[in-house]
PDB file of C-alpha atoms in Angstrom:
ATOM      1  CA  UNK A   1      38.359-128.215-167.744  1.00 44.00           C
ATOM      2  CA  UNK A   2      39.380-128.718-164.592  1.00 47.00           C
ATOM      3  CA  UNK A   3      37.601-128.863-161.444  1.00 50.00           C
ATOM      4  CA  UNK A   4      38.061-125.895-159.631  1.00 45.00           C
ATOM      5  CA  UNK A   5      37.961-122.129-160.340  1.00 44.00           C
ATOM      6  CA  UNK A   6      39.425-119.707-157.739  1.00 45.00           C
ATOM      7  CA  UNK A   7      36.835-117.463-156.149  1.00 44.00           C
ATOM      8  CA  UNK A   8      36.999-115.056-153.213  1.00 42.00           C
ATOM      9  CA  UNK A   9      36.132-117.044-150.084  1.00 41.00           C
ATOM     10  CA  UNK A  10      36.118-116.397-146.328  1.00 39.00           C
ATOM     11  CA  UNK A  11      39.319-118.426-145.918  1.00 41.00           C
ATOM     12  CA  UNK A  12      41.250-116.375-148.491  1.00 39.00           C
ATOM     13  CA  UNK A  13      42.773-113.348-146.827  1.00 38.00           C
ATOM     14  CA  UNK A  14      43.251-110.236-149.019  1.00 38.00           C
ATOM     15  CA  UNK A  15      46.841-109.172-149.330  1.00 39.00           C
ATOM     16  CA  UNK A  16      46.138-105.560-148.451  1.00 39.00           C
ATOM     17  CA  UNK A  17      44.162-104.367-145.431  1.00 38.00           C
ATOM     18  CA  UNK A  18      41.733-101.504-145.623  1.00 39.00           C
ATOM     19  CA  UNK A  19      42.946 -98.219-144.244  1.00 41.00           C
ATOM     20  CA  UNK A  20      46.658 -98.863-144.761  1.00 41.00           C
ATOM     21  CA  UNK A  21      48.770 -96.735-147.053  1.00 41.00           C
ATOM     22  CA  UNK A  22      49.394 -98.406-150.407  1.00 43.00           C
ATOM     23  CA  UNK A  23      52.893 -99.823-150.657  1.00 44.00           C
ATOM     24  CA  UNK A  24      55.035 -99.220-153.683  1.00 47.00           C
ATOM     25  CA  UNK A  25      55.419-102.614-155.353  1.00 49.00           C
ATOM     26  CA  UNK A  26      57.645-103.250-158.345  1.00 54.00           C
ATOM     27  CA  UNK A  27      55.730-104.421-161.411  1.00 58.00           C
ATOM     28  CA  UNK A  28      55.681-108.216-161.801  1.00 62.00           C
ATOM     29  CA  UNK A  29      58.179-109.722-164.175  1.00 59.00           C
ATOM     30  CA  UNK A  30      57.834-112.776-166.336  1.00 56.00           C
ATOM     31  CA  UNK A  31      60.568-115.114-167.455  1.00 52.00           C
ATOM     32  CA  UNK A  32      60.482-118.309-169.542  1.00 54.00           C
ATOM     33  CA  UNK A  33      61.316-120.541-166.570  1.00 54.00           C
ATOM     34  CA  UNK A  34      59.279-118.627-163.970  1.00 54.00           C
ATOM     35  CA  UNK A  35      62.331-117.553-161.940  1.00 54.00           C
ATOM     36  CA  UNK A  36      63.071-113.960-160.919  1.00 52.00           C
ATOM     37  CA  UNK A  37      64.695-111.797-158.294  1.00 57.00           C
ATOM     38  CA  UNK A  38      63.323-112.581-154.800  1.00 63.00           C
ATOM     39  CA  UNK A  39      62.297-108.912-154.347  1.00 70.00           C
ATOM     40  CA  UNK A  40      60.374-108.574-157.617  1.00 86.00           C
ATOM     41  CA  UNK A  41      56.944-110.226-158.059  1.00 91.00           C
ATOM     42  CA  UNK A  42      56.960-113.023-160.625  1.00 94.00           C
ATOM     43  CA  UNK A  43      54.030-113.441-163.019  1.00 95.00           C
ATOM     44  CA  UNK A  44      53.545-116.883-164.565  1.00 95.00           C
ATOM     45  CA  UNK A  45      51.001-116.947-167.385  1.00 94.00           C
ATOM     46  CA  UNK A  46      50.624-117.726-171.079  1.00 92.00           C
ATOM     47  CA  UNK A  47      53.957-117.453-172.890  1.00 91.00           C
ATOM     48  CA  UNK A  48      54.481-115.674-176.197  1.00 91.00           C
ATOM     49  CA  UNK A  49      54.690-119.086-177.864  1.00 91.00           C
ATOM     50  CA  UNK A  50      51.359-120.118-176.304  1.00 90.00           C
ATOM     51  CA  UNK A  51      49.662-116.992-177.648  1.00 91.00           C
ATOM     52  CA  UNK A  52      51.259-117.347-181.074  1.00 93.00           C
ATOM     53  CA  UNK A  53      50.176-120.964-181.393  1.00 92.00           C
ATOM     54  CA  UNK A  54      46.635-120.219-180.257  1.00 92.00           C
ATOM     55  CA  UNK A  55      45.969-116.985-182.135  1.00 93.00           C
ATOM     56  CA  UNK A  56      47.989-117.940-185.219  1.00 93.00           C
ATOM     57  CA  UNK A  57      47.436-121.674-185.409  1.00 94.00           C
ATOM     58  CA  UNK A  58      43.776-122.008-184.417  1.00 94.00           C
ATOM     59  CA  UNK A  59      42.338-120.011-187.378  1.00 93.00           C
ATOM     60  CA  UNK A  60      44.463-122.028-189.798  1.00 94.00           C
ATOM     61  CA  UNK A  61      43.386-125.326-188.271  1.00 95.00           C
ATOM     62  CA  UNK A  62      39.765-124.174-188.227  1.00 94.00           C
ATOM     63  CA  UNK A  63      39.874-123.217-191.913  1.00 93.00           C
ATOM     64  CA  UNK A  64      41.474-126.530-192.894  1.00 93.00           C
ATOM     65  CA  UNK A  65      38.910-128.521-190.904  1.00 94.00           C
ATOM     66  CA  UNK A  66      36.022-126.552-192.425  1.00 90.00           C
ATOM     67  CA  UNK A  67      37.370-127.099-195.938  1.00 89.00           C
ATOM     68  CA  UNK A  68      37.696-130.806-195.207  1.00 90.00           C
ATOM     69  CA  UNK A  69      34.116-130.955-193.930  1.00 90.00           C
ATOM     70  CA  UNK A  70      32.927-129.313-197.163  1.00 87.00           C
ATOM     71  CA  UNK A  71      34.570-131.983-199.304  1.00 84.00           C
ATOM     72  CA  UNK A  72      33.447-134.751-196.936  1.00 89.00           C
ATOM     73  CA  UNK A  73      29.845-133.530-197.222  1.00 86.00           C
ATOM     74  CA  UNK A  74      30.040-133.653-201.022  1.00 84.00           C
ATOM     75  CA  UNK A  75      31.397-137.212-200.878  1.00 87.00           C
ATOM     76  CA  UNK A  76      28.785-138.388-198.350  1.00 85.00           C
ATOM     77  CA  UNK A  77      25.980-136.791-200.365  1.00 81.00           C
ATOM     78  CA  UNK A  78      26.905-139.055-203.265  1.00 81.00           C
ATOM     79  CA  UNK A  79      26.570-142.230-201.208  1.00 81.00           C
ATOM     80  CA  UNK A  80      22.908-143.187-200.779  1.00 80.00           C
ATOM     81  CA  UNK A  81      23.711-145.639-197.981  1.00 82.00           C
ATOM     82  CA  UNK A  82      25.848-143.203-195.921  1.00 79.00           C
ATOM     83  CA  UNK A  83      24.420-141.705-192.688  1.00 84.00           C
ATOM     84  CA  UNK A  84      23.632-138.003-192.205  1.00 83.00           C
ATOM     85  CA  UNK A  85      22.446-137.664-195.791  1.00 77.00           C
ATOM     86  CA  UNK A  86      20.249-134.679-195.011  1.00 85.00           C
ATOM     87  CA  UNK A  87      23.019-132.671-193.372  1.00 85.00           C
ATOM     88  CA  UNK A  88      25.568-133.597-196.035  1.00 83.00           C
ATOM     89  CA  UNK A  89      23.264-132.580-198.894  1.00 82.00           C
ATOM     90  CA  UNK A  90      22.378-129.307-197.182  1.00 86.00           C
ATOM     91  CA  UNK A  91      26.066-128.366-196.804  1.00 84.00           C
ATOM     92  CA  UNK A  92      26.820-129.396-200.383  1.00 78.00           C
ATOM     93  CA  UNK A  93      23.892-127.420-201.802  1.00 81.00           C
ATOM     94  CA  UNK A  94      24.581-124.370-199.658  1.00 81.00           C
ATOM     95  CA  UNK A  95      28.354-124.137-200.180  1.00 80.00           C
ATOM     96  CA  UNK A  96      29.686-126.935-202.362  1.00 73.00           C
ATOM     97  CA  UNK A  97      27.702-125.978-205.452  1.00 72.00           C
ATOM     98  CA  UNK A  98      28.794-122.323-205.232  1.00 73.00           C
ATOM     99  CA  UNK A  99      32.341-123.092-206.308  1.00 79.00           C
ATOM    100  CA  UNK A 100      35.034-120.650-205.184  1.00 83.00           C
ATOM    101  CA  UNK A 101      32.520-118.486-203.320  1.00 86.00           C
ATOM    102  CA  UNK A 102      31.304-121.418-201.279  1.00 81.00           C
ATOM    103  CA  UNK A 103      34.862-122.513-200.530  1.00 84.00           C
ATOM    104  CA  UNK A 104      35.754-118.969-199.425  1.00 89.00           C
ATOM    105  CA  UNK A 105      32.756-118.788-197.115  1.00 88.00           C
ATOM    106  CA  UNK A 106      33.680-122.180-195.687  1.00 89.00           C
ATOM    107  CA  UNK A 107      37.270-121.092-195.015  1.00 90.00           C
ATOM    108  CA  UNK A 108      36.117-117.847-193.386  1.00 93.00           C
ATOM    109  CA  UNK A 109      33.683-119.674-191.107  1.00 93.00           C
ATOM    110  CA  UNK A 110      36.405-122.112-190.083  1.00 92.00           C
ATOM    111  CA  UNK A 111      38.871-119.306-189.346  1.00 94.00           C
ATOM    112  CA  UNK A 112      36.340-117.443-187.209  1.00 96.00           C
ATOM    113  CA  UNK A 113      35.597-120.653-185.305  1.00 95.00           C
ATOM    114  CA  UNK A 114      39.339-121.063-184.737  1.00 94.00           C
ATOM    115  CA  UNK A 115      39.613-117.511-183.371  1.00 95.00           C
ATOM    116  CA  UNK A 116      36.699-118.187-181.006  1.00 95.00           C
ATOM    117  CA  UNK A 117      38.451-121.324-179.782  1.00 94.00           C
ATOM    118  CA  UNK A 118      41.699-119.366-179.252  1.00 94.00           C
ATOM    119  CA  UNK A 119      39.901-116.691-177.217  1.00 93.00           C
ATOM    120  CA  UNK A 120      38.318-119.357-175.025  1.00 92.00           C
ATOM    121  CA  UNK A 121      41.601-121.237-174.603  1.00 92.00           C
ATOM    122  CA  UNK A 122      43.555-118.108-173.602  1.00 91.00           C
ATOM    123  CA  UNK A 123      40.966-117.300-170.931  1.00 90.00           C
ATOM    124  CA  UNK A 124      41.409-120.807-169.512  1.00 91.00           C
ATOM    125  CA  UNK A 125      45.121-120.212-168.815  1.00 94.00           C
ATOM    126  CA  UNK A 126      45.616-118.719-165.360  1.00 94.00           C
ATOM    127  CA  UNK A 127      48.001-115.936-164.417  1.00 95.00           C
ATOM    128  CA  UNK A 128      49.803-116.652-161.131  1.00 96.00           C
ATOM    129  CA  UNK A 129      51.695-113.754-159.527  1.00 96.00           C
ATOM    130  CA  UNK A 130      54.041-114.604-156.651  1.00 96.00           C
ATOM    131  CA  UNK A 131      55.994-112.367-154.281  1.00 95.00           C
ATOM    132  CA  UNK A 132      57.553-113.101-150.873  1.00 94.00           C
ATOM    133  CA  UNK A 133      54.334-112.293-148.979  1.00 94.00           C
ATOM    134  CA  UNK A 134      51.402-113.074-151.276  1.00 94.00           C
ATOM    135  CA  UNK A 135      50.231-115.092-154.257  1.00 96.00           C
ATOM    136  CA  UNK A 136      47.467-114.010-156.619  1.00 96.00           C
ATOM    137  CA  UNK A 137      45.715-116.349-159.056  1.00 96.00           C
ATOM    138  CA  UNK A 138      43.541-114.857-161.805  1.00 95.00           C
ATOM    139  CA  UNK A 139      41.499-117.198-163.987  1.00 93.00           C
ATOM    140  CA  UNK A 140      38.812-115.858-166.304  1.00 88.00           C
ATOM    141  CA  UNK A 141      36.988-113.265-164.179  1.00 85.00           C
ATOM    142  CA  UNK A 142      37.874-114.843-160.828  1.00 89.00           C
ATOM    143  CA  UNK A 143      40.677-113.719-158.543  1.00 92.00           C
ATOM    144  CA  UNK A 144      42.041-115.359-155.383  1.00 92.00           C
ATOM    145  CA  UNK A 145      44.743-114.043-153.051  1.00 94.00           C
ATOM    146  CA  UNK A 146      46.607-115.895-150.309  1.00 94.00           C
ATOM    147  CA  UNK A 147      49.037-114.717-147.633  1.00 93.00           C
ATOM    148  CA  UNK A 148      52.335-116.538-147.191  1.00 93.00           C
ATOM    149  CA  UNK A 149      51.841-116.700-143.400  1.00 91.00           C
ATOM    150  CA  UNK A 150      48.934-119.135-143.775  1.00 90.00           C
ATOM    151  CA  UNK A 151      50.468-121.476-146.380  1.00 94.00           C
ATOM    152  CA  UNK A 152      52.083-124.799-145.454  1.00 92.00           C
ATOM    153  CA  UNK A 153      52.622-126.452-148.841  1.00 94.00           C
ATOM    154  CA  UNK A 154      52.306-125.619-152.544  1.00 96.00           C
ATOM    155  CA  UNK A 155      52.267-128.357-155.186  1.00 95.00           C
ATOM    156  CA  UNK A 156      50.850-129.468-158.514  1.00 95.00           C
ATOM    157  CA  UNK A 157      48.530-132.464-158.379  1.00 91.00           C
ATOM    158  CA  UNK A 158      47.980-133.738-161.943  1.00 84.00           C
ATOM    159  CA  UNK A 159      47.892-130.293-163.620  1.00 87.00           C
ATOM    160  CA  UNK A 160      46.047-128.638-160.722  1.00 93.00           C
ATOM    161  CA  UNK A 161      47.754-126.033-158.548  1.00 96.00           C
ATOM    162  CA  UNK A 162      47.063-126.924-154.912  1.00 95.00           C
ATOM    163  CA  UNK A 163      47.802-124.678-151.933  1.00 95.00           C
ATOM    164  CA  UNK A 164      47.531-126.204-148.458  1.00 93.00           C
ATOM    165  CA  UNK A 165      47.578-124.219-145.263  1.00 90.00           C
ATOM    166  CA  UNK A 166      45.794-122.890-142.215  1.00 86.00           C
ATOM    167  CA  UNK A 167      42.570-120.992-142.642  1.00 78.00           C
ATOM    168  CA  UNK A 168      42.886-117.315-141.833  1.00 68.00           C
ATOM    169  CA  UNK A 169      40.945-116.347-138.695  1.00 64.00           C
ATOM    170  CA  UNK A 170      37.863-114.224-139.086  1.00 55.00           C
ATOM    171  CA  UNK A 171      38.418-110.451-138.862  1.00 51.00           C
ATOM    172  CA  UNK A 172      36.633-110.381-135.494  1.00 46.00           C
ATOM    173  CA  UNK A 173      39.156-112.937-134.209  1.00 44.00           C
ATOM    174  CA  UNK A 174      42.166-110.923-135.396  1.00 42.00           C
ATOM    175  CA  UNK A 175      40.937-107.552-134.147  1.00 42.00           C
ATOM    176  CA  UNK A 176      40.126-108.228-130.499  1.00 39.00           C
ATOM    177  CA  UNK A 177      39.105-105.176-128.530  1.00 38.00           C
ATOM    178  CA  UNK A 178      41.650-103.998-125.896  1.00 41.00           C
ATOM    179  CA  UNK A 179      38.791-103.721-123.423  1.00 39.00           C
ATOM    180  CA  UNK A 180      37.746-107.315-123.935  1.00 37.00           C
ATOM    181  CA  UNK A 181      38.858-109.600-121.065  1.00 38.00           C
ATOM    182  CA  UNK A 182      39.328-112.390-123.633  1.00 37.00           C
ATOM    183  CA  UNK A 183      41.927-110.429-125.617  1.00 38.00           C
ATOM    184  CA  UNK A 184      45.370-112.075-125.271  1.00 39.00           C
ATOM    185  CA  UNK A 185      48.076-110.020-123.618  1.00 36.00           C
ATOM    186  CA  UNK A 186      50.763-111.489-125.872  1.00 34.00           C
ATOM    187  CA  UNK A 187      50.930-113.308-129.176  1.00 34.00           C
ATOM    188  CA  UNK A 188      54.248-114.979-128.464  1.00 34.00           C
ATOM    189  CA  UNK A 189      52.639-118.412-128.206  1.00 38.00           C
ATOM    190  CA  UNK A 190      49.626-117.753-130.401  1.00 37.00           C
ATOM    191  CA  UNK A 191      51.230-118.984-133.599  1.00 42.00           C
ATOM    192  CA  UNK A 192      51.591-116.610-136.513  1.00 42.00           C
ATOM    193  CA  UNK A 193      51.719-112.831-136.492  1.00 40.00           C
ATOM    194  CA  UNK A 194      48.103-112.819-137.687  1.00 45.00           C
ATOM    195  CA  UNK A 195      47.036-114.746-134.604  1.00 46.00           C
ATOM    196  CA  UNK A 196      46.582-118.085-136.389  1.00 49.00           C
ATOM    197  CA  UNK A 197      47.600-120.928-134.052  1.00 54.00           C
ATOM    198  CA  UNK A 198      50.121-123.396-135.421  1.00 57.00           C
ATOM    199  CA  UNK A 199      47.914-126.360-134.446  1.00 65.00           C
ATOM    200  CA  UNK A 200      45.035-125.244-136.710  1.00 74.00           C
ATOM    201  CA  UNK A 201      44.337-128.079-139.187  1.00 81.00           C
ATOM    202  CA  UNK A 202      45.859-127.801-142.637  1.00 85.00           C
ATOM    203  CA  UNK A 203      43.135-127.604-145.291  1.00 89.00           C
ATOM    204  CA  UNK A 204      42.997-126.881-149.003  1.00 91.00           C
ATOM    205  CA  UNK A 205      43.103-123.118-149.497  1.00 93.00           C
ATOM    206  CA  UNK A 206      43.188-123.262-153.296  1.00 93.00           C
ATOM    207  CA  UNK A 207      42.699-125.921-155.970  1.00 94.00           C
ATOM    208  CA  UNK A 208      42.651-124.749-159.585  1.00 93.00           C
ATOM    209  CA  UNK A 209      43.569-125.983-163.067  1.00 92.00           C
ATOM    210  CA  UNK A 210      46.054-123.392-164.367  1.00 93.00           C
ATOM    211  CA  UNK A 211      47.212-125.007-167.647  1.00 93.00           C
ATOM    212  CA  UNK A 212      50.726-123.768-166.751  1.00 94.00           C
ATOM    213  CA  UNK A 213      53.921-125.815-166.837  1.00 94.00           C
ATOM    214  CA  UNK A 214      54.811-127.309-163.452  1.00 94.00           C
ATOM    215  CA  UNK A 215      58.455-126.298-163.821  1.00 95.00           C
ATOM    216  CA  UNK A 216      57.583-122.629-164.282  1.00 95.00           C
ATOM    217  CA  UNK A 217      55.299-122.625-161.238  1.00 96.00           C
ATOM    218  CA  UNK A 218      57.885-124.414-159.109  1.00 96.00           C
ATOM    219  CA  UNK A 219      60.618-121.934-160.079  1.00 96.00           C
ATOM    220  CA  UNK A 220      58.384-118.953-159.290  1.00 96.00           C
ATOM    221  CA  UNK A 221      57.347-120.182-155.836  1.00 96.00           C
ATOM    222  CA  UNK A 222      60.815-121.405-154.877  1.00 96.00           C
ATOM    223  CA  UNK A 223      62.478-118.164-155.947  1.00 95.00           C
ATOM    224  CA  UNK A 224      60.320-116.304-153.400  1.00 95.00           C
ATOM    225  CA  UNK A 225      60.788-118.799-150.554  1.00 94.00           C
ATOM    226  CA  UNK A 226      57.402-120.500-150.653  1.00 96.00           C
ATOM    227  CA  UNK A 227      57.158-124.126-149.367  1.00 95.00           C
ATOM    228  CA  UNK A 228      57.018-125.884-152.743  1.00 96.00           C
ATOM    229  CA  UNK A 229      56.604-129.685-152.706  1.00 95.00           C
ATOM    230  CA  UNK A 230      56.996-132.044-155.629  1.00 92.00           C
ATOM    231  CA  UNK A 231      54.383-134.336-154.050  1.00 89.00           C
ATOM    232  CA  UNK A 232      51.584-133.985-151.527  1.00 87.00           C
ATOM    233  CA  UNK A 233      53.118-134.452-148.034  1.00 86.00           C
ATOM    234  CA  UNK A 234      49.870-136.100-146.903  1.00 88.00           C
ATOM    235  CA  UNK A 235      49.261-138.247-150.008  1.00 88.00           C
ATOM    236  CA  UNK A 236      49.449-141.504-148.008  1.00 90.00           C
ATOM    237  CA  UNK A 237      46.533-140.456-145.819  1.00 91.00           C
ATOM    238  CA  UNK A 238      43.948-140.360-148.632  1.00 93.00           C
ATOM    239  CA  UNK A 239      41.352-143.112-148.630  1.00 93.00           C
ATOM    240  CA  UNK A 240      38.613-143.918-151.100  1.00 95.00           C
ATOM    241  CA  UNK A 241      35.271-142.439-150.136  1.00 95.00           C
ATOM    242  CA  UNK A 242      32.634-145.004-149.234  1.00 94.00           C
ATOM    243  CA  UNK A 243      29.097-143.701-148.561  1.00 93.00           C
ATOM    244  CA  UNK A 244      28.335-143.773-144.867  1.00 91.00           C
ATOM    245  CA  UNK A 245      31.964-143.855-143.709  1.00 91.00           C
ATOM    246  CA  UNK A 246      31.682-143.335-139.914  1.00 91.00           C
ATOM    247  CA  UNK A 247      35.103-141.684-139.725  1.00 91.00           C
ATOM    248  CA  UNK A 248      33.900-138.678-141.724  1.00 91.00           C
ATOM    249  CA  UNK A 249      33.083-135.455-139.863  1.00 85.00           C
ATOM    250  CA  UNK A 250      29.383-134.667-139.397  1.00 81.00           C
ATOM    251  CA  UNK A 251      27.613-133.607-142.629  1.00 91.00           C
ATOM    252  CA  UNK A 252      30.713-134.258-144.775  1.00 94.00           C
ATOM    253  CA  UNK A 253      29.275-137.541-146.063  1.00 94.00           C
ATOM    254  CA  UNK A 254      26.203-135.728-147.412  1.00 95.00           C
ATOM    255  CA  UNK A 255      28.439-133.205-149.196  1.00 96.00           C
ATOM    256  CA  UNK A 256      30.498-136.017-150.719  1.00 96.00           C
ATOM    257  CA  UNK A 257      27.320-137.746-151.924  1.00 95.00           C
ATOM    258  CA  UNK A 258      26.155-134.567-153.629  1.00 96.00           C
ATOM    259  CA  UNK A 259      29.599-133.964-155.093  1.00 96.00           C
ATOM    260  CA  UNK A 260      29.774-137.488-156.517  1.00 95.00           C
ATOM    261  CA  UNK A 261      26.579-136.752-158.458  1.00 95.00           C
ATOM    262  CA  UNK A 262      28.106-133.502-159.740  1.00 94.00           C
ATOM    263  CA  UNK A 263      31.214-135.322-160.953  1.00 94.00           C
ATOM    264  CA  UNK A 264      29.126-137.913-162.794  1.00 93.00           C
ATOM    265  CA  UNK A 265      27.224-135.101-164.513  1.00 92.00           C
ATOM    266  CA  UNK A 266      30.431-133.167-165.361  1.00 91.00           C
ATOM    267  CA  UNK A 267      29.212-130.154-163.372  1.00 92.00           C
ATOM    268  CA  UNK A 268      32.726-128.986-162.552  1.00 89.00           C
ATOM    269  CA  UNK A 269      31.758-125.586-161.167  1.00 89.00           C
ATOM    270  CA  UNK A 270      29.335-127.121-158.668  1.00 93.00           C
ATOM    271  CA  UNK A 271      31.900-129.784-157.741  1.00 93.00           C
ATOM    272  CA  UNK A 272      34.474-127.042-157.097  1.00 91.00           C
ATOM    273  CA  UNK A 273      32.048-125.206-154.803  1.00 93.00           C
ATOM    274  CA  UNK A 274      31.431-128.402-152.818  1.00 95.00           C
ATOM    275  CA  UNK A 275      35.208-128.919-152.585  1.00 93.00           C
ATOM    276  CA  UNK A 276      35.424-125.569-150.791  1.00 91.00           C
ATOM    277  CA  UNK A 277      32.549-126.606-148.535  1.00 93.00           C
ATOM    278  CA  UNK A 278      34.446-129.778-147.592  1.00 94.00           C
ATOM    279  CA  UNK A 279      37.500-127.660-146.746  1.00 91.00           C
ATOM    280  CA  UNK A 280      35.333-125.710-144.320  1.00 90.00           C
ATOM    281  CA  UNK A 281      34.432-129.088-142.764  1.00 92.00           C
ATOM    282  CA  UNK A 282      38.144-129.959-142.406  1.00 91.00           C
ATOM    283  CA  UNK A 283      38.069-132.541-145.209  1.00 93.00           C
ATOM    284  CA  UNK A 284      40.510-132.588-148.135  1.00 93.00           C
ATOM    285  CA  UNK A 285      39.280-134.360-151.277  1.00 93.00           C
ATOM    286  CA  UNK A 286      41.106-135.638-154.361  1.00 93.00           C
ATOM    287  CA  UNK A 287      39.449-136.892-157.557  1.00 92.00           C
ATOM    288  CA  UNK A 288      40.878-139.888-159.427  1.00 90.00           C
ATOM    289  CA  UNK A 289      38.883-140.652-162.590  1.00 88.00           C
ATOM    290  CA  UNK A 290      35.777-139.103-161.011  1.00 89.00           C
ATOM    291  CA  UNK A 291      36.223-141.256-157.890  1.00 93.00           C
ATOM    292  CA  UNK A 292      36.583-139.249-154.682  1.00 95.00           C
ATOM    293  CA  UNK A 293      39.366-139.904-152.174  1.00 95.00           C
ATOM    294  CA  UNK A 294      39.469-137.989-148.926  1.00 94.00           C
ATOM    295  CA  UNK A 295      41.565-137.392-145.849  1.00 92.00           C
ATOM    296  CA  UNK A 296      40.927-135.403-142.675  1.00 91.00           C
ATOM    297  CA  UNK A 297      42.634-132.059-142.306  1.00 87.00           C
ATOM    298  CA  UNK A 298      45.713-132.526-140.152  1.00 77.00           C
ATOM    299  CA  UNK A 299      48.046-130.251-138.163  1.00 63.00           C
ATOM    300  CA  UNK A 300      51.211-129.245-140.017  1.00 56.00           C
ATOM    301  CA  UNK A 301      54.153-131.649-139.667  1.00 57.00           C
TER     302      UNK A 301
END
């Protein structure tokens, strides 16, 4: 699976603020191409065909594979020179010699294995809900929410949904006390309505493998006015990571060293966590065949 799983993080701002009255929001709609009315949230997730293929096809494929393994074990058990003789003879004695009963047990085991695969595969397909102000990504038991005000670009980078934008300020930064002499008198030149300056570097707010069609995601984001890009606007600024690169921010090189070891060991969850740590250090990273490329976070163009 992919590399990154969305998790609540300090730079992901919840869509709703505590203490405010809940707004009446129309239920999200889903359409085959991901498009919808601009005022109605759009949910992009597994289609009916996806579910039918997984839940209906996986048990059948599992049963067929199991039945094939049963006959292969019988054939291998009759070849003294073939490898895995012990395993093949055990399968043949346990199921092959029981006739129809053994074949039935084999088919049932294969079907159950197929259902387990389908359940795992469905959980690995994200559900992305988009409206004019927020986007929510739910994958497995993880949920991430982003505000439109902080997002600069949305794109798909080789099957991964990537959201670039300005980090949301900490709550203490947004809620300055009126008595504080440092509180600004006006936010007219402060940037966004949330108080996020426009010159704050653009970092990676979200990077997750959704297993969703790019066309459906693009239609959903574009229909609600989000800044969708077919390619990364800063793709030309990536450079291959070389240990000890003096142009890296302080401590980022150590994080990249640790992350390289995680990628070699296929520890995707740990690599995703270190990706978020690099974002906090104003470094954006891209993986190409387990080789890291990086660029510094830059102000929006």
